[in-house]
Amino acid sequence: MNDSAALYAVAGVILFGMGIYALVAYPHLLRKILGMNVMGIGVFAVFVALAYRGPDQPPDPVPHALVITGIVVAVCATGLGLTLATRLKALTGVAQLTPDQED
Amino acid sequence: MPDFYDDDARLTRPRIVALALSAALVALLSLIILTAPGDLERLNLVARERLTESGVANPVTAVLLNFRGYDTLLEVAVLLLAVIGIWSMARYARVWIKVPDTPVLAAFVRLVLPLMVLVSGYLLWLGADAPGGAFQGGAVLGGMGILWIAAAVWLPDFQFQRFARVMLVLGLIAFVGASTLLLALEGSFMEYPAGEAKNWILVIESAAMISIGMTLMMLFVGGIPRLNEGTV
Amino acid sequence: MNLILTVDVILVVIMLVTAWLALTARDLQRAVILFIALGLLVSLAWVRLQAPDVAMAEAAVGAGLTGALLISTLNSMRELQKKKTSEVTPPADASPTPQEANHA
């Protein structure tokens, strides 16, 4: 793996870590959905970085195709999640997971 | 707690623990990725070697619609499932339409809409040998629908629902229909007859693009379109 | 070669800082805008890594459409909040929501 690819792969892993932190640590559902999306971007970054073969060689098309599929599936999951969050807000008045609701 | 200001952004103890655990995960995953075996070339080489047989010159499109066509088939099904999931919460449509204060946005959108249709078709055609394809074209179509609604040029009403349903399933029907037909003709799943791959791909891609665009638009609407009954 | 790597490092650092700000911003509207910015930065990175197909999909879907979804969700949640605040007749036993929602 060349330097650039390694750099972007590690950046992807860091994005994944940030996303999982936001997903776990913050109560607001919208922020959780943002965290999930950032995790997704991190995974895509790793895929695209692994497909990169340096400036002189063409990249591997298979991970690229997987990532394009993944981006569209991610937006669908986001849309579904946002609709669920809005419905929760409409029914309960809050769009957060509060400690009171845990039981 | 006010809902739009996450006042509680302080680093509390559980959050520090979560941050530390995430950092550990990052370290572990980085180590794994940087020391992963470098032999990732097999699929790449196979895909490039057989590119001429795929009917298209863009390797990414070849992978999406030919080599791994079943992946894309399942994805189109996933898109449909997402819309079904959203529509099952139909009374809670998310769109809060306000007619914009100025007529400029609506005029601009009217001007741009036909161009966007043209661009999506162009992207679809281009996808055969350059960056582009059904997903990018579908995204432009979906963006067109969203602009349409956001500028309140036209709002989806209950009648539109029937049209939307047809458009939503079009991609899946084309995909399943084509692969069933191929199964009958060629005796194997998703394997295009030699020399005719391009036509099959183009038909499937067009249908998939329309479905993707409509799906993205319906994600934005966030419920069964029913203008008269209002939202939430 | 070294110049390219420098540009890579700068882009990656901006990406990571934007992501962190997007995830920890107190104001969710700001978080969403920063997330859209992150999507565009990431699509720049894809172009850099010779993945123009992915870059197009990311810019259109990942940044544009996801951003539109997030903003419209914020708006409808805000409307719901307004509706809820106006519906609540001044309660005798002050439940915490209306006042706090106002000073937001």
Coordinates of C-alpha atoms in Angstrom, one line a residue:
Chain A
M1 CA 0.0 0.0 0.0
N2 CA 1.4 3.4 -0.9
D3 CA 1.6 6.4 1.4
S4 CA -1.5 8.2 0.1
A5 CA -3.6 5.1 0.3
A6 CA -2.4 4.4 3.8
L7 CA -3.2 8.0 4.8
Y8 CA -6.7 7.9 3.6
A9 CA -7.3 4.4 5.0
V10 CA -6.3 5.6 8.5
A11 CA -8.4 8.7 8.1
G12 CA -11.3 6.5 7.2
V13 CA -10.7 4.4 10.4
I14 CA -10.6 7.7 12.4
L15 CA -13.9 8.8 10.9
F16 CA -15.4 5.5 11.8
G17 CA -14.2 5.9 15.4
M18 CA -15.6 9.5 15.6
G19 CA -18.9 8.3 14.2
I20 CA -19.2 5.4 16.7
Y21 CA -18.4 7.8 19.5
A22 CA -21.2 10.2 18.5
L23 CA -23.6 7.3 18.0
V24 CA -22.9 6.1 21.6
A25 CA -22.3 9.3 23.5
Y26 CA -25.0 11.7 22.4
P27 CA -28.7 11.4 23.2
H28 CA -30.2 13.3 20.3
L29 CA -31.4 10.9 17.5
L30 CA -30.4 13.3 14.8
R31 CA -26.9 13.4 16.0
K32 CA -26.9 9.6 16.2
I33 CA -27.9 9.5 12.6
L34 CA -25.1 11.9 11.7
G35 CA -22.7 9.6 13.6
M36 CA -24.0 6.6 11.6
N37 CA -23.4 8.5 8.4
V38 CA -19.9 9.5 9.4
M39 CA -19.2 5.8 10.2
G40 CA -20.3 5.0 6.7
I41 CA -18.1 7.7 5.2
G42 CA -15.2 6.1 7.1
V43 CA -15.9 2.7 5.7
F44 CA -16.1 4.1 2.2
A45 CA -12.8 5.9 2.7
V46 CA -11.1 2.6 3.6
F47 CA -12.6 0.9 0.6
V48 CA -11.6 3.6 -1.9
A49 CA -8.1 3.8 -0.3
L50 CA -7.6 0.1 -0.7
A51 CA -8.7 0.4 -4.3
Y52 CA -6.1 3.1 -5.1
R53 CA -3.0 1.8 -6.8
G54 CA -0.9 4.9 -7.1
P55 CA -1.0 7.7 -9.8
D56 CA 0.3 5.5 -12.6
Q57 CA -2.0 2.5 -12.4
P58 CA -5.8 2.4 -12.8
P59 CA -7.6 1.7 -9.5
D60 CA -9.6 -1.4 -8.7
P61 CA -13.2 -1.0 -9.9
V62 CA -14.8 -3.6 -7.6
P63 CA -14.6 -1.6 -4.3
H64 CA -15.7 1.5 -6.2
A65 CA -18.9 -0.3 -7.3
L66 CA -19.5 -1.5 -3.7
V67 CA -19.1 2.0 -2.4
I68 CA -21.5 3.5 -4.9
T69 CA -24.1 0.9 -3.8
G70 CA -23.3 1.7 -0.2
I71 CA -23.8 5.4 -0.6
V72 CA -27.3 5.0 -2.0
V73 CA -28.2 2.4 0.7
A74 CA -26.8 4.7 3.4
V75 CA -29.1 7.6 2.2
C76 CA -32.1 5.2 2.3
A77 CA -31.2 4.1 5.9
T78 CA -30.8 7.8 6.8
G79 CA -34.2 8.6 5.3
L80 CA -35.9 5.8 7.2
G81 CA -34.1 6.7 10.4
L82 CA -35.1 10.4 10.1
T83 CA -38.7 9.5 9.5
L84 CA -38.7 7.3 12.6
A85 CA -37.1 10.1 14.6
T86 CA -39.7 12.6 13.4
R87 CA -42.5 10.2 14.3
L88 CA -41.0 9.7 17.8
K89 CA -40.9 13.5 18.1
A90 CA -44.5 13.8 17.0
L91 CA -45.6 11.1 19.4
T92 CA -43.6 11.9 22.5
G93 CA -42.4 15.4 22.0
V94 CA -38.7 14.6 22.2
A95 CA -36.3 13.3 19.6
Q96 CA -33.8 12.1 22.2
L97 CA -33.1 9.0 24.1
T98 CA -33.4 10.2 27.7
P99 CA -32.4 8.2 30.7
D100 CA -36.0 8.1 31.8
Q101 CA -37.0 6.2 28.7
E102 CA -34.6 3.4 29.3
D103 CA -36.8 1.2 31.4
Chain B
M1 CA -34.3 20.0 27.4
P2 CA -34.6 22.1 24.2
D3 CA -34.5 19.9 21.2
F4 CA -32.2 21.8 18.9
Y5 CA -29.4 22.7 21.1
D6 CA -27.7 19.7 22.6
D7 CA -26.8 21.7 25.6
D8 CA -25.3 18.6 27.2
A9 CA -22.2 18.6 25.0
R10 CA -19.8 18.5 28.0
L11 CA -17.2 15.7 28.3
T12 CA -18.9 13.7 31.1
R13 CA -17.2 10.6 32.5
P14 CA -19.2 8.1 30.4
R15 CA -18.3 10.1 27.3
I16 CA -14.6 10.1 28.2
V17 CA -14.9 6.3 28.5
A18 CA -16.7 6.1 25.2
L19 CA -14.1 8.3 23.6
A20 CA -11.3 6.2 25.0
L21 CA -12.9 3.0 23.7
S22 CA -13.4 4.5 20.3
A23 CA -9.8 5.6 20.2
A24 CA -8.7 2.0 21.1
L25 CA -10.9 0.7 18.3
V26 CA -9.3 3.2 15.9
A27 CA -5.8 2.1 16.9
L28 CA -6.7 -1.6 16.5
L29 CA -8.4 -1.2 13.1
S30 CA -5.6 1.0 11.8
L31 CA -3.1 -1.7 12.8
I32 CA -5.2 -4.3 11.0
I33 CA -5.6 -2.3 7.9
L34 CA -1.9 -1.2 7.6
T35 CA -0.7 -4.8 8.1
A36 CA -3.3 -6.4 5.9
P37 CA -2.0 -8.8 3.3
G38 CA -1.3 -6.8 0.1
D39 CA -2.6 -9.5 -2.3
L40 CA -5.8 -7.7 -3.3
E41 CA -5.2 -8.0 -7.0
R42 CA -7.1 -11.0 -8.1
L43 CA -10.6 -9.5 -8.6
N44 CA -9.1 -6.3 -10.0
L45 CA -7.2 -8.3 -12.7
V46 CA -10.2 -10.5 -13.5
A47 CA -12.5 -7.5 -13.8
R48 CA -10.1 -5.6 -16.1
E49 CA -9.3 -8.7 -18.2
R50 CA -12.9 -9.4 -19.0
L51 CA -13.9 -5.8 -19.4
T52 CA -14.3 -6.1 -23.2
E53 CA -16.9 -8.9 -22.7
S54 CA -19.0 -6.8 -20.4
G55 CA -20.5 -4.6 -23.0
V56 CA -19.4 -1.3 -21.5
A57 CA -16.0 0.4 -21.2
N58 CA -16.4 1.9 -17.8
P59 CA -15.1 -0.8 -15.4
V60 CA -17.3 0.5 -12.5
T61 CA -20.4 0.2 -14.6
A62 CA -19.3 -3.2 -15.7
V63 CA -19.0 -4.4 -12.1
L64 CA -22.3 -2.8 -11.1
L65 CA -24.5 -4.0 -13.9
N66 CA -22.7 -7.1 -15.2
F67 CA -20.1 -8.8 -13.0
R68 CA -21.9 -8.2 -9.7
G69 CA -25.4 -7.5 -11.2
Y70 CA -27.1 -9.4 -8.4
D71 CA -25.7 -7.0 -5.9
T72 CA -27.3 -4.1 -7.6
L73 CA -30.6 -6.1 -8.0
L74 CA -30.7 -6.6 -4.2
E75 CA -29.9 -2.9 -3.7
V76 CA -32.8 -1.8 -5.8
A77 CA -34.9 -4.1 -3.6
V78 CA -33.5 -2.4 -0.5
L79 CA -34.5 1.0 -1.9
L80 CA -38.0 -0.2 -2.3
L81 CA -38.0 -1.6 1.2
A82 CA -36.9 1.7 2.6
V83 CA -39.8 3.5 0.9
I84 CA -42.3 0.8 2.1
G85 CA -40.9 1.4 5.7
I86 CA -41.4 5.1 5.4
W87 CA -44.9 4.8 3.9
S88 CA -45.9 2.6 6.7
M89 CA -45.6 5.7 8.9
A90 CA -47.6 7.5 6.3
R91 CA -49.5 9.9 8.6
Y92 CA -46.2 11.5 9.6
A93 CA -45.0 12.9 6.3
R94 CA -42.1 15.1 7.0
V95 CA -42.4 17.8 4.4
W96 CA -43.3 21.2 5.7
I97 CA -44.0 23.1 2.6
K98 CA -44.0 26.8 2.7
V99 CA -44.4 28.7 -0.5
P100 CA -41.1 30.8 -0.7
D101 CA -41.4 34.5 -0.2
T102 CA -40.0 35.4 -3.7
P103 CA -41.0 34.0 -7.1
V104 CA -37.3 33.8 -8.0
L105 CA -36.8 30.2 -6.7
A106 CA -39.9 28.9 -8.5
A107 CA -38.9 30.6 -11.8
F108 CA -35.3 29.2 -11.4
V109 CA -36.6 25.7 -10.7
R110 CA -38.9 25.8 -13.8
L111 CA -35.9 26.8 -15.8
V112 CA -33.6 24.2 -14.4
L113 CA -35.9 21.1 -14.3
P114 CA -35.8 20.2 -18.0
L115 CA -32.0 20.6 -17.9
M116 CA -31.9 18.2 -15.0
V117 CA -33.8 15.6 -16.9
L118 CA -31.4 16.0 -19.8
V119 CA -28.4 15.8 -17.5
S120 CA -29.7 12.6 -15.9
G121 CA -30.2 11.0 -19.3
Y122 CA -26.8 12.1 -20.4
L123 CA -25.2 10.7 -17.2
L124 CA -26.9 7.4 -17.8
W125 CA -25.6 7.2 -21.4
L126 CA -22.2 8.4 -20.4
G127 CA -21.9 5.7 -17.7
A128 CA -21.1 3.1 -20.4
D129 CA -17.7 4.5 -21.0
A130 CA -17.0 7.4 -18.5
P131 CA -17.8 8.2 -14.9
G132 CA -21.6 8.3 -14.6
G133 CA -24.4 5.8 -14.7
A134 CA -27.7 4.9 -13.1
F135 CA -26.9 6.0 -9.6
Q136 CA -25.6 9.4 -10.5
G137 CA -28.4 10.0 -13.0
G138 CA -30.9 8.8 -10.4
A139 CA -29.4 11.2 -7.9
V140 CA -29.9 14.1 -10.4
L141 CA -33.5 13.0 -10.9
G142 CA -34.1 12.7 -7.2
G143 CA -32.6 16.2 -6.7
M144 CA -35.0 17.5 -9.3
G145 CA -37.9 16.1 -7.4
I146 CA -36.7 17.6 -4.2
L147 CA -36.2 21.0 -5.8
W148 CA -39.6 20.7 -7.2
I149 CA -41.2 20.2 -3.8
A150 CA -38.9 22.6 -2.0
A151 CA -39.7 25.5 -4.3
A152 CA -43.4 24.5 -4.1
V153 CA -43.6 24.6 -7.9
W154 CA -45.7 21.4 -7.6
L155 CA -46.6 19.3 -4.6
P156 CA -47.2 15.6 -4.7
D157 CA -50.8 14.9 -4.0
F158 CA -52.8 11.7 -3.5
Q159 CA -53.2 11.1 -7.2
F160 CA -49.4 11.2 -7.7
Q161 CA -49.1 8.2 -5.4
R162 CA -50.2 5.8 -8.1
F163 CA -47.7 7.1 -10.6
A164 CA -45.0 7.0 -7.8
R165 CA -45.8 3.4 -7.0
V166 CA -45.3 2.4 -10.6
M167 CA -42.0 4.3 -10.9
L168 CA -40.8 2.9 -7.6
V169 CA -41.1 -0.7 -8.6
L170 CA -40.0 -0.2 -12.2
G171 CA -36.3 -0.9 -11.5
L172 CA -36.9 -4.0 -9.5
I173 CA -39.3 -5.3 -12.1
A174 CA -36.9 -4.7 -15.0
F175 CA -34.1 -6.3 -13.0
V176 CA -36.0 -9.4 -12.0
G177 CA -37.7 -9.7 -15.4
A178 CA -34.4 -9.5 -17.2
S179 CA -32.7 -12.0 -15.0
T180 CA -35.6 -14.4 -15.3
L181 CA -35.7 -14.0 -19.0
L182 CA -31.9 -14.6 -19.1
L183 CA -32.3 -17.6 -17.0
A184 CA -34.8 -19.0 -19.5
L185 CA -32.8 -18.0 -22.6
E186 CA -29.2 -18.5 -21.5
G187 CA -29.7 -21.0 -18.6
S188 CA -27.8 -18.9 -16.1
F189 CA -28.7 -16.1 -13.8
M190 CA -27.7 -12.6 -14.8
E191 CA -25.5 -13.7 -17.7
Y192 CA -26.1 -11.6 -20.8
P193 CA -25.9 -13.1 -24.2
A194 CA -22.5 -12.4 -25.9
G195 CA -22.4 -9.2 -27.8
E196 CA -25.8 -8.0 -26.6
A197 CA -24.8 -7.0 -23.1
K198 CA -24.9 -3.3 -23.7
N199 CA -28.5 -3.3 -24.7
W200 CA -29.6 -5.3 -21.7
I201 CA -27.5 -3.1 -19.4
L202 CA -29.0 0.0 -20.9
V203 CA -32.6 -1.2 -20.4
I204 CA -32.0 -2.3 -16.8
E205 CA -30.1 0.9 -16.0
S206 CA -32.8 3.2 -17.3
A207 CA -35.5 1.5 -15.3
A208 CA -33.2 1.4 -12.2
M209 CA -32.4 5.1 -12.7
I210 CA -36.1 6.1 -12.7
S211 CA -36.7 4.0 -9.6
I212 CA -33.7 5.5 -7.8
G213 CA -34.8 9.0 -8.5
M214 CA -38.3 8.4 -7.4
T215 CA -37.0 6.6 -4.2
L216 CA -34.8 9.6 -3.3
M217 CA -37.7 12.0 -3.8
M218 CA -40.0 9.8 -1.7
L219 CA -37.4 9.8 1.1
F220 CA -37.6 13.5 1.1
V221 CA -41.5 13.5 1.2
G222 CA -41.2 11.2 4.2
G223 CA -44.7 9.6 3.9
I224 CA -47.4 8.7 1.4
P225 CA -48.0 11.9 -0.6
R226 CA -51.4 13.2 0.5
L227 CA -51.5 16.9 0.0
N228 CA -55.0 17.6 1.2
E229 CA -54.7 15.8 4.6
G230 CA -51.7 17.9 5.7
T231 CA -48.7 16.6 7.5
V232 CA -48.1 15.2 10.9
Chain C
M1 CA 5.4 13.4 -5.1
N2 CA 6.0 15.1 -1.8
L3 CA 3.9 18.0 -2.8
I4 CA 1.0 15.6 -3.5
L5 CA 1.4 13.9 -0.2
T6 CA 1.3 17.4 1.5
V7 CA -1.9 18.2 -0.2
D8 CA -3.3 14.8 0.9
V9 CA -2.3 15.5 4.5
I10 CA -4.0 18.9 4.4
L11 CA -7.2 17.5 2.9
V12 CA -7.3 14.7 5.5
V13 CA -6.8 17.0 8.4
I14 CA -9.6 19.4 7.2
M15 CA -11.8 16.3 6.7
L16 CA -11.2 15.0 10.2
V17 CA -11.6 18.5 11.9
T18 CA -14.9 19.1 9.9
A19 CA -16.2 15.6 11.0
W20 CA -15.3 16.3 14.6
L21 CA -17.0 19.7 14.6
A22 CA -20.0 18.3 12.8
L23 CA -20.5 15.6 15.4
T24 CA -19.9 17.7 18.5
A25 CA -21.5 21.1 17.5
R26 CA -24.1 22.1 20.1
D27 CA -26.4 23.5 17.5
L28 CA -27.8 20.8 15.3
Q29 CA -28.3 23.1 12.4
R30 CA -24.6 23.8 12.4
A31 CA -23.9 20.1 12.7
V32 CA -25.9 19.4 9.6
I33 CA -24.2 22.1 7.6
L34 CA -20.8 20.9 8.6
F35 CA -21.9 17.4 7.7
I36 CA -22.7 18.6 4.2
A37 CA -19.3 20.3 4.0
L38 CA -17.7 17.0 5.1
G39 CA -19.5 15.2 2.2
L40 CA -18.1 17.6 -0.3
L41 CA -14.6 17.4 1.1
V42 CA -14.8 13.6 1.0
S43 CA -15.9 13.7 -2.6
L44 CA -12.8 15.8 -3.3
A45 CA -10.7 13.0 -1.7
W46 CA -12.4 10.4 -3.9
V47 CA -11.4 12.4 -7.0
R48 CA -7.9 12.5 -5.6
L49 CA -7.9 8.7 -5.3
Q50 CA -9.0 8.3 -8.9
A51 CA -12.6 7.3 -8.1
P52 CA -14.7 9.9 -10.0
D53 CA -17.8 7.7 -10.1
V54 CA -17.8 7.5 -6.3
A55 CA -17.1 11.2 -6.1
M56 CA -20.1 12.0 -8.2
A57 CA -22.4 9.7 -6.1
E58 CA -21.0 11.1 -2.9
A59 CA -21.4 14.7 -3.8
A60 CA -24.9 14.3 -5.2
V61 CA -26.3 11.7 -2.7
G62 CA -24.1 11.8 0.3
A63 CA -23.8 15.6 0.6
G64 CA -26.7 17.0 -1.4
L65 CA -29.7 14.6 -0.8
T66 CA -28.7 13.6 2.7
G67 CA -28.3 17.2 3.6
A68 CA -31.7 18.0 2.2
L69 CA -33.2 15.2 4.2
L70 CA -31.5 16.4 7.4
I71 CA -32.5 20.0 7.0
S72 CA -36.1 19.2 6.2
T73 CA -36.2 16.9 9.3
L74 CA -34.8 19.7 11.4
N75 CA -37.5 22.0 10.1
S76 CA -40.3 19.6 10.8
M77 CA -39.0 18.9 14.3
R78 CA -38.9 22.6 14.9
E79 CA -42.5 22.9 13.7
L80 CA -43.5 20.1 16.0
Q81 CA -41.7 21.8 18.8
K82 CA -43.6 25.1 18.1
K83 CA -46.9 23.2 17.9
K84 CA -46.2 21.5 21.1
T85 CA -45.2 24.7 22.9
S86 CA -48.3 26.6 21.7
E87 CA -50.6 23.7 22.5
V88 CA -49.5 23.6 26.1
T89 CA -51.9 25.8 28.1
P90 CA -50.0 27.3 31.1
P91 CA -49.6 24.3 33.3
A92 CA -50.2 24.5 37.0
D93 CA -47.5 22.0 37.9
A94 CA -44.8 23.4 35.7
S95 CA -43.6 20.6 33.4
P96 CA -40.1 21.6 32.3
T97 CA -40.6 21.8 28.5
P98 CA -42.3 25.1 27.5
Q99 CA -40.1 27.5 29.3
E100 CA -36.8 25.8 28.4
A101 CA -37.9 25.5 24.8
N102 CA -38.6 29.2 24.8
H103 CA -35.2 30.3 26.0
A104 CA -33.7 28.1 23.3

